[in-house]
CSV table of C-alpha atoms in Angstrom, one decimal:
chain,number,residue,atom,x,y,z
A,1,MET,CA,5.9,-19.3,-14.2
A,2,SER,CA,8.7,-21.5,-12.9
A,3,LYS,CA,12.3,-20.6,-13.8
A,4,ARG,CA,13.3,-24.2,-13.4
A,5,PRO,CA,12.7,-26.8,-16.1
A,6,SER,CA,9.7,-28.9,-15.3
A,7,SER,CA,8.6,-32.1,-17.0
A,8,PRO,CA,5.6,-32.0,-19.3
A,9,GLY,CA,2.5,-32.4,-17.3
A,10,SER,CA,4.2,-32.0,-14.0
A,11,GLY,CA,2.2,-30.9,-10.9
A,12,GLU,CA,3.7,-27.4,-11.2
A,13,ASP,CA,2.6,-27.2,-14.8
A,14,ARG,CA,-0.9,-28.2,-13.9
A,15,LEU,CA,-1.0,-25.8,-11.0
A,16,ILE,CA,0.0,-22.9,-13.2
A,17,ALA,CA,-2.3,-23.9,-16.0
A,18,ARG,CA,-5.3,-24.2,-13.7
A,19,HIS,CA,-4.9,-21.1,-11.5
A,20,PHE,CA,-2.6,-18.6,-13.1
A,21,ARG,CA,-2.6,-19.0,-16.9
A,22,PRO,CA,-6.2,-17.6,-17.1
A,23,LEU,CA,-4.9,-14.4,-15.5
A,24,ALA,CA,-2.1,-13.9,-18.0
A,25,ARG,CA,-4.1,-12.3,-20.8
A,26,HIS,CA,-1.4,-9.8,-21.8
A,27,PRO,CA,0.2,-10.8,-25.1
A,28,GLY,CA,3.6,-10.3,-23.7
A,29,ALA,CA,3.0,-12.9,-21.1
A,30,PHE,CA,3.0,-15.6,-23.8
A,31,ALA,CA,0.4,-17.6,-21.8
A,32,LEU,CA,3.1,-18.2,-19.2
A,33,GLY,CA,4.7,-20.6,-21.6
A,34,ASP,CA,8.2,-19.0,-21.7
A,35,ASP,CA,11.0,-18.1,-19.2
A,36,ALA,CA,10.3,-14.4,-19.4
A,37,ALA,CA,7.7,-11.8,-20.5
A,38,ALA,CA,8.0,-8.8,-22.8
A,39,LEU,CA,6.6,-5.4,-21.9
A,40,THR,CA,6.9,-2.4,-24.3
A,41,PRO,CA,6.1,1.0,-22.8
A,42,PRO,CA,4.1,3.4,-24.8
A,43,PRO,CA,6.2,5.9,-26.9
A,44,GLY,CA,7.6,8.7,-24.8
A,45,CYS,CA,7.0,6.8,-21.5
A,46,ASP,CA,9.2,5.5,-18.8
A,47,LEU,CA,8.7,2.2,-16.9
A,48,VAL,CA,8.3,2.5,-13.1
A,49,LEU,CA,9.2,-0.6,-11.2
A,50,THR,CA,8.4,-1.5,-7.6
A,51,THR,CA,8.3,-4.7,-5.5
A,52,ASP,CA,6.8,-5.7,-2.2
A,53,GLY,CA,6.0,-8.9,-0.5
A,54,VAL,CA,3.6,-10.5,1.9
A,55,ILE,CA,4.7,-13.2,4.4
A,56,ALA,CA,2.2,-15.1,6.6
A,57,GLY,CA,2.7,-14.3,10.2
A,58,VAL,CA,4.5,-11.0,9.3
A,59,HIS,CA,2.3,-9.0,7.0
A,60,VAL,CA,-0.9,-11.0,7.2
A,61,PHE,CA,-2.3,-13.5,9.6
A,62,PRO,CA,-2.0,-17.2,8.5
A,63,ASP,CA,-5.7,-17.7,8.7
A,64,ASP,CA,-6.6,-14.6,6.6
A,65,PRO,CA,-8.8,-15.5,3.5
A,66,ALA,CA,-6.7,-16.5,0.5
A,67,ASP,CA,-8.4,-14.0,-1.8
A,68,ALA,CA,-7.7,-11.1,0.6
A,69,ILE,CA,-4.0,-12.1,0.8
A,70,ALA,CA,-3.8,-12.1,-2.9
A,71,ARG,CA,-5.5,-8.7,-3.3
A,72,ARG,CA,-3.4,-7.2,-0.5
A,73,ALA,CA,-0.1,-8.4,-2.1
A,74,LEU,CA,-1.1,-6.7,-5.4
A,75,ARG,CA,-2.5,-3.5,-3.9
A,76,VAL,CA,0.5,-2.6,-1.8
A,77,ASN,CA,2.5,-2.5,-5.0
A,78,LEU,CA,-0.2,-0.5,-6.8
A,79,SER,CA,0.0,2.0,-4.0
A,80,ASP,CA,3.7,2.6,-4.7
A,81,LEU,CA,2.9,3.1,-8.4
A,82,ALA,CA,0.2,5.6,-7.6
A,83,ALA,CA,2.5,7.6,-5.3
A,84,LYS,CA,4.9,7.9,-8.2
A,85,GLY,CA,2.2,9.1,-10.6
A,86,ALA,CA,2.3,5.9,-12.7
A,87,LYS,CA,-0.4,4.0,-14.4
A,88,PRO,CA,-0.3,0.2,-13.8
A,89,ALA,CA,1.0,-1.9,-16.7
A,90,GLY,CA,1.5,-5.4,-15.3
A,91,PHE,CA,3.1,-7.5,-12.6
A,92,LEU,CA,5.2,-10.6,-11.8
A,93,LEU,CA,4.2,-13.0,-9.1
A,94,ALA,CA,6.6,-15.2,-7.0
A,95,ILE,CA,4.8,-17.4,-4.6
A,96,ALA,CA,6.2,-20.0,-2.1
A,97,LEU,CA,3.6,-22.4,-0.9
A,98,PRO,CA,3.7,-24.5,2.3
A,99,ALA,CA,2.8,-28.1,2.0
A,100,ASN,CA,-0.6,-27.6,3.8
A,101,ILE,CA,-1.9,-25.3,1.1
A,102,GLY,CA,-4.1,-27.1,-1.3
A,103,ASP,CA,-6.1,-26.6,-4.5
A,104,ASP,CA,-9.1,-24.9,-2.9
A,105,TRP,CA,-6.9,-22.3,-1.3
A,106,LEU,CA,-5.1,-21.6,-4.5
A,107,ALA,CA,-8.3,-21.3,-6.4
A,108,ALA,CA,-9.5,-18.6,-4.0
A,109,PHE,CA,-6.1,-16.9,-4.1
A,110,ALA,CA,-6.3,-16.8,-8.0
A,111,ARG,CA,-9.8,-15.5,-7.9
A,112,GLY,CA,-8.9,-12.6,-5.7
A,113,LEU,CA,-5.8,-11.8,-7.7
A,114,GLY,CA,-7.6,-12.0,-11.0
A,115,ALA,CA,-10.4,-9.7,-9.7
A,116,ASP,CA,-8.0,-7.0,-8.8
A,117,ALA,CA,-5.8,-7.5,-11.9
A,118,ASP,CA,-9.0,-6.7,-13.9
A,119,ARG,CA,-10.1,-3.9,-11.6
A,120,TYR,CA,-6.8,-2.0,-11.8
A,121,ASP,CA,-6.0,-3.0,-15.4
A,122,CYS,CA,-2.7,-4.6,-14.2
A,123,PRO,CA,-2.3,-8.0,-15.9
A,124,LEU,CA,-0.2,-10.9,-14.7
A,125,LEU,CA,2.9,-11.3,-16.9
A,126,GLY,CA,4.8,-14.2,-15.3
A,127,GLY,CA,6.6,-15.3,-12.2
A,128,ASP,CA,7.7,-18.3,-10.2
A,129,THR,CA,6.1,-21.0,-8.0
A,130,ASP,CA,7.8,-22.9,-5.3
A,131,ARG,CA,7.3,-25.1,-2.2
A,132,THR,CA,8.6,-23.9,1.1
A,133,PRO,CA,9.1,-25.5,4.5
A,134,GLY,CA,8.4,-22.1,6.0
A,135,PRO,CA,5.4,-19.8,6.0
A,136,LEU,CA,3.5,-18.7,2.9
A,137,SER,CA,5.4,-16.0,1.0
A,138,VAL,CA,4.0,-13.9,-1.9
A,139,SER,CA,6.2,-11.4,-3.7
A,140,ILE,CA,5.0,-9.1,-6.5
A,141,THR,CA,6.9,-6.9,-8.8
A,142,ALA,CA,4.7,-4.3,-10.4
A,143,PHE,CA,5.3,-2.2,-13.5
A,144,GLY,CA,3.8,1.2,-14.3
A,145,THR,CA,4.2,3.8,-17.1
A,146,LEU,CA,4.3,7.6,-17.1
A,147,PRO,CA,5.6,10.3,-19.5
A,148,THR,CA,9.4,10.3,-19.6
A,149,GLY,CA,11.0,12.2,-16.8
A,150,THR,CA,7.8,12.9,-14.8
A,151,MET,CA,8.0,10.3,-11.9
A,152,VAL,CA,7.2,12.0,-8.6
A,153,ARG,CA,10.1,11.3,-6.2
A,154,ARG,CA,10.5,11.7,-2.5
A,155,SER,CA,13.3,14.3,-3.0
A,156,GLY,CA,11.5,17.3,-4.5
A,157,ALA,CA,9.7,18.9,-1.5
A,158,ARG,CA,10.5,22.6,-0.9
A,159,PRO,CA,9.9,25.0,2.0
A,160,GLY,CA,6.4,26.4,1.7
A,161,ASP,CA,4.9,23.3,0.0
A,162,VAL,CA,1.6,22.2,1.5
A,163,LEU,CA,1.6,18.7,3.0
A,164,VAL,CA,-1.5,16.7,2.0
A,165,VAL,CA,-2.7,13.2,2.6
A,166,SER,CA,-5.4,11.1,0.9
A,167,GLY,CA,-8.2,9.3,2.6
A,168,THR,CA,-7.9,8.8,6.4
A,169,ILE,CA,-5.0,8.0,8.6
A,170,GLY,CA,-4.5,5.3,11.3
A,171,ASP,CA,-7.4,3.0,10.5
A,172,ALA,CA,-5.2,0.0,9.5
A,173,ALA,CA,-2.9,0.4,12.6
A,174,LEU,CA,-5.9,0.5,14.8
A,175,GLY,CA,-7.5,-2.4,13.0
A,176,LEU,CA,-4.3,-4.4,13.6
A,177,LYS,CA,-4.5,-3.5,17.3
A,178,LEU,CA,-8.0,-4.9,17.4
A,179,ARG,CA,-6.9,-8.0,15.7
A,180,GLN,CA,-3.9,-8.6,18.0
A,181,ASN,CA,-5.8,-7.7,21.2
A,182,PRO,CA,-9.6,-8.4,21.0
A,183,GLY,CA,-10.0,-6.7,24.4
A,184,THR,CA,-9.2,-3.3,22.8
A,185,GLY,CA,-12.2,-1.1,22.1
A,186,ARG,CA,-14.7,-3.2,24.1
A,187,ARG,CA,-17.3,-0.4,23.8
A,188,LEU,CA,-16.7,0.1,20.1
A,189,ALA,CA,-19.8,-0.4,17.8
A,190,GLU,CA,-19.6,-3.5,15.6
A,191,ASP,CA,-19.7,-1.4,12.4
A,192,ALA,CA,-16.8,0.7,13.6
A,193,ARG,CA,-14.8,-2.4,14.5
A,194,SER,CA,-15.5,-4.0,11.1
A,195,HIS,CA,-14.4,-0.9,9.3
A,196,LEU,CA,-11.0,-0.8,11.1
A,197,LEU,CA,-10.4,-4.5,10.6
A,198,ALA,CA,-11.2,-4.3,6.9
A,199,ARG,CA,-8.9,-1.3,6.4
A,200,TYR,CA,-6.0,-3.4,7.9
A,201,LEU,CA,-6.8,-6.5,5.8
A,202,LEU,CA,-7.5,-4.8,2.5
A,203,PRO,CA,-5.9,-1.5,1.6
A,204,GLU,CA,-7.2,0.8,-1.1
A,205,PRO,CA,-4.5,1.9,-3.5
A,206,ARG,CA,-5.1,5.5,-4.6
A,207,THR,CA,-4.5,4.8,-8.3
A,208,GLY,CA,-7.1,7.5,-9.2
A,209,LEU,CA,-4.8,10.1,-7.7
A,210,ALA,CA,-1.7,9.2,-9.9
A,211,GLU,CA,-2.2,11.7,-12.7
A,212,THR,CA,-3.0,14.7,-10.6
A,213,LEU,CA,0.0,13.9,-8.4
A,214,ARG,CA,2.2,13.7,-11.4
A,215,VAL,CA,1.0,17.1,-12.6
A,216,HIS,CA,1.1,18.9,-9.2
A,217,ALA,CA,3.2,17.3,-6.6
A,218,SER,CA,6.8,18.2,-5.9
A,219,ALA,CA,7.3,15.0,-3.8
A,220,ALA,CA,5.2,12.1,-2.7
A,221,LEU,CA,5.2,8.6,-1.3
A,222,ASP,CA,2.7,6.1,0.1
A,223,VAL,CA,2.2,5.8,3.8
A,224,SER,CA,3.2,2.2,4.5
A,225,ASP,CA,5.3,2.6,7.7
A,226,GLY,CA,3.2,5.3,9.4
A,227,LEU,CA,2.5,8.9,8.7
A,228,ALA,CA,5.3,10.2,11.1
A,229,GLY,CA,7.9,7.8,9.8
A,230,ASP,CA,7.1,8.2,6.1
A,231,LEU,CA,7.0,12.0,6.4
A,232,ALA,CA,10.5,11.8,8.0
A,233,LYS,CA,11.7,9.8,5.0
A,234,LEU,CA,10.3,12.4,2.6
A,235,CYS,CA,11.9,15.2,4.6
A,236,ARG,CA,15.3,13.5,4.7
A,237,ALA,CA,15.3,12.8,0.9
A,238,SER,CA,14.3,16.4,0.2
A,239,GLY,CA,16.7,18.1,2.8
A,240,VAL,CA,13.8,19.8,4.6
A,241,SER,CA,11.7,19.7,7.7
A,242,ALA,CA,8.0,20.0,8.3
A,243,GLN,CA,5.2,20.9,10.7
A,244,VAL,CA,2.0,18.9,11.0
A,245,ASP,CA,-1.1,20.0,12.9
A,246,VAL,CA,-2.4,16.7,14.4
A,247,GLU,CA,-5.9,18.2,14.7
A,248,LYS,CA,-6.0,18.4,10.8
A,249,VAL,CA,-4.9,14.8,10.2
A,250,PRO,CA,-8.1,13.1,8.7
A,251,LEU,CA,-9.5,10.3,10.9
A,252,SER,CA,-12.4,8.1,10.1
A,253,ASP,CA,-15.5,8.0,12.3
A,254,ALA,CA,-14.5,4.6,13.4
A,255,ALA,CA,-11.0,5.8,14.4
A,256,ARG,CA,-12.4,8.7,16.3
A,257,ALA,CA,-14.8,6.5,18.2
A,258,LEU,CA,-12.0,4.2,19.3
A,259,LEU,CA,-9.7,7.2,20.2
A,260,SER,CA,-12.4,8.8,22.3
A,261,THR,CA,-12.3,5.8,24.6
A,262,GLU,CA,-8.6,5.0,24.3
A,263,PRO,CA,-6.8,8.3,23.5
A,264,ALA,CA,-3.4,6.8,24.0
A,265,LEU,CA,-3.9,5.0,20.7
A,266,LEU,CA,-3.4,8.3,18.8
A,267,GLU,CA,0.3,7.6,18.7
A,268,ARG,CA,-0.3,4.2,17.1
A,269,ALA,CA,-2.6,5.8,14.5
A,270,LEU,CA,0.1,8.3,13.5
A,271,THR,CA,3.0,5.9,13.5
A,272,GLY,CA,1.6,2.3,13.0
A,273,GLY,CA,1.7,1.9,9.3
A,274,ASP,CA,-0.4,0.0,6.7
A,275,ASP,CA,-2.5,3.0,5.7
A,276,TYR,CA,-1.4,2.9,2.0
A,277,GLU,CA,-2.7,6.5,1.6
A,278,ILE,CA,-0.7,9.1,-0.3
A,279,LEU,CA,1.4,11.7,1.4
A,280,ALA,CA,2.4,14.5,-1.0
A,281,ALA,CA,4.1,18.0,-0.9
A,282,ILE,CA,2.2,20.4,-3.2
A,283,PRO,CA,3.5,23.9,-4.1
A,284,ALA,CA,1.2,26.5,-2.5
A,285,GLY,CA,0.3,28.0,-5.8
A,286,LYS,CA,-0.9,24.6,-7.1
A,287,ILE,CA,-3.0,23.5,-4.1
A,288,GLU,CA,-6.4,24.6,-5.4
A,289,SER,CA,-5.8,23.0,-8.8
A,290,PHE,CA,-4.6,19.8,-7.0
A,291,ARG,CA,-7.7,19.7,-4.9
A,292,ALA,CA,-9.8,20.1,-8.0
A,293,GLY,CA,-8.0,17.3,-9.8
A,294,ALA,CA,-8.4,15.0,-6.8
A,295,ALA,CA,-12.1,15.8,-6.5
A,296,ALA,CA,-12.6,15.1,-10.3
A,297,ALA,CA,-11.0,11.7,-9.7
A,298,GLY,CA,-13.2,11.0,-6.7
A,299,MET,CA,-10.4,11.3,-4.2
A,300,THR,CA,-10.5,13.0,-0.8
A,301,VAL,CA,-7.4,14.9,0.1
A,302,THR,CA,-6.6,17.0,3.3
A,303,ALA,CA,-4.0,19.6,4.0
A,304,ILE,CA,-2.2,18.7,7.3
A,305,GLY,CA,0.8,21.0,7.5
A,306,ARG,CA,3.7,22.6,5.6
A,307,VAL,CA,7.2,21.9,4.5
A,308,GLU,CA,9.8,24.1,6.3
A,309,ALA,CA,13.4,24.9,5.8
A,310,GLY,CA,15.9,23.0,8.0
A,311,ASP,CA,17.1,19.4,8.5
A,312,GLY,CA,15.4,18.6,11.8
A,313,ALA,CA,12.8,15.8,12.2
A,314,PRO,CA,9.3,16.9,11.3
A,315,GLN,CA,7.2,18.1,14.2
A,316,PHE,CA,3.7,17.0,15.0
A,317,THR,CA,1.9,19.5,17.2
A,318,GLY,CA,-1.2,18.7,19.3
A,319,PRO,CA,-4.2,20.9,20.2
A,320,ASP,CA,-2.1,22.9,22.7
A,321,LYS,CA,0.4,23.6,19.9
A,322,ARG,CA,3.1,21.7,21.8
A,323,PRO,CA,5.2,19.1,19.9
A,324,LEU,CA,4.3,15.5,20.4
A,325,ALA,CA,7.0,12.9,21.2
A,326,PHE,CA,6.6,9.4,19.8
A,327,ASP,CA,8.2,6.4,21.4
A,328,ARG,CA,8.5,4.7,18.0
A,329,PRO,CA,8.0,7.2,15.1
A,330,SER,CA,7.9,4.5,12.4
A,331,PHE,CA,7.2,0.9,11.8
A,332,SER,CA,10.3,-1.1,10.9
A,333,HIS,CA,11.0,-4.8,10.4
A,334,PHE,CA,14.6,-4.3,11.8
């Protein structure tokens, strides 16, 4: 996986052979024995490329389990592919390891990565391994395929389209709040707390929704930086505005339980990020067919509002039909 020459039998060679070569079963990976991999898309298909990274202390906690870190790193990229309507085809891994990470940690990391590579049929193709004086850094570049010219972009939403989301919104942001401040939700049942914490640690990429999105959606993206902020991105790209009825935004039982005791956390649920659900604009005439396709794939989708003409920021209206104002509409590293 290294791009630098390494001596035969070096520690890096042994690390790659022990932990990562067993994951590289695609013939184009050449058993990680070359400087690059080869990936041929099926006839009539485009390649879709995406990249995202995980840094300890930024995206995950340094003491998170190694297998969960690996799976999270792959899944956030698979979420992007799903939102574009693409089928996973493979990925590259670049990992920078602090000196305190040893073989046991790497073995667990590789197990988690391999399990999800198999689960989502997305094989390891190659990458790079390094030491770093800083925190752990894991960067993945994922590849997907879809019929030529059919990628679902952010920029296709039109007035009258129905806004839909998959799954439930806000669990991950609330889970992070619990992790950062254990005093939050003191009266929350343990199963509800565990649900929110798990949704933060390990997202569920909605890969099963990719095909029906590609057939029905005029625009889509995954919700990584918060529903409010990511809807604003979709609207800006499409040159439209939107209205969202907050009462229709799907919340898990665990999120509702926490919000019932700490209602001020609703803003965090709508803006906090890490949901990795799909937000899509569906033409009104296609919404029933879209629902049927999602149900056939075992996916839950909920209509939460509509795309409107104009270039103003999307509005979120509460139960009293008055617009909500958010102090920080979107997560941002900068």
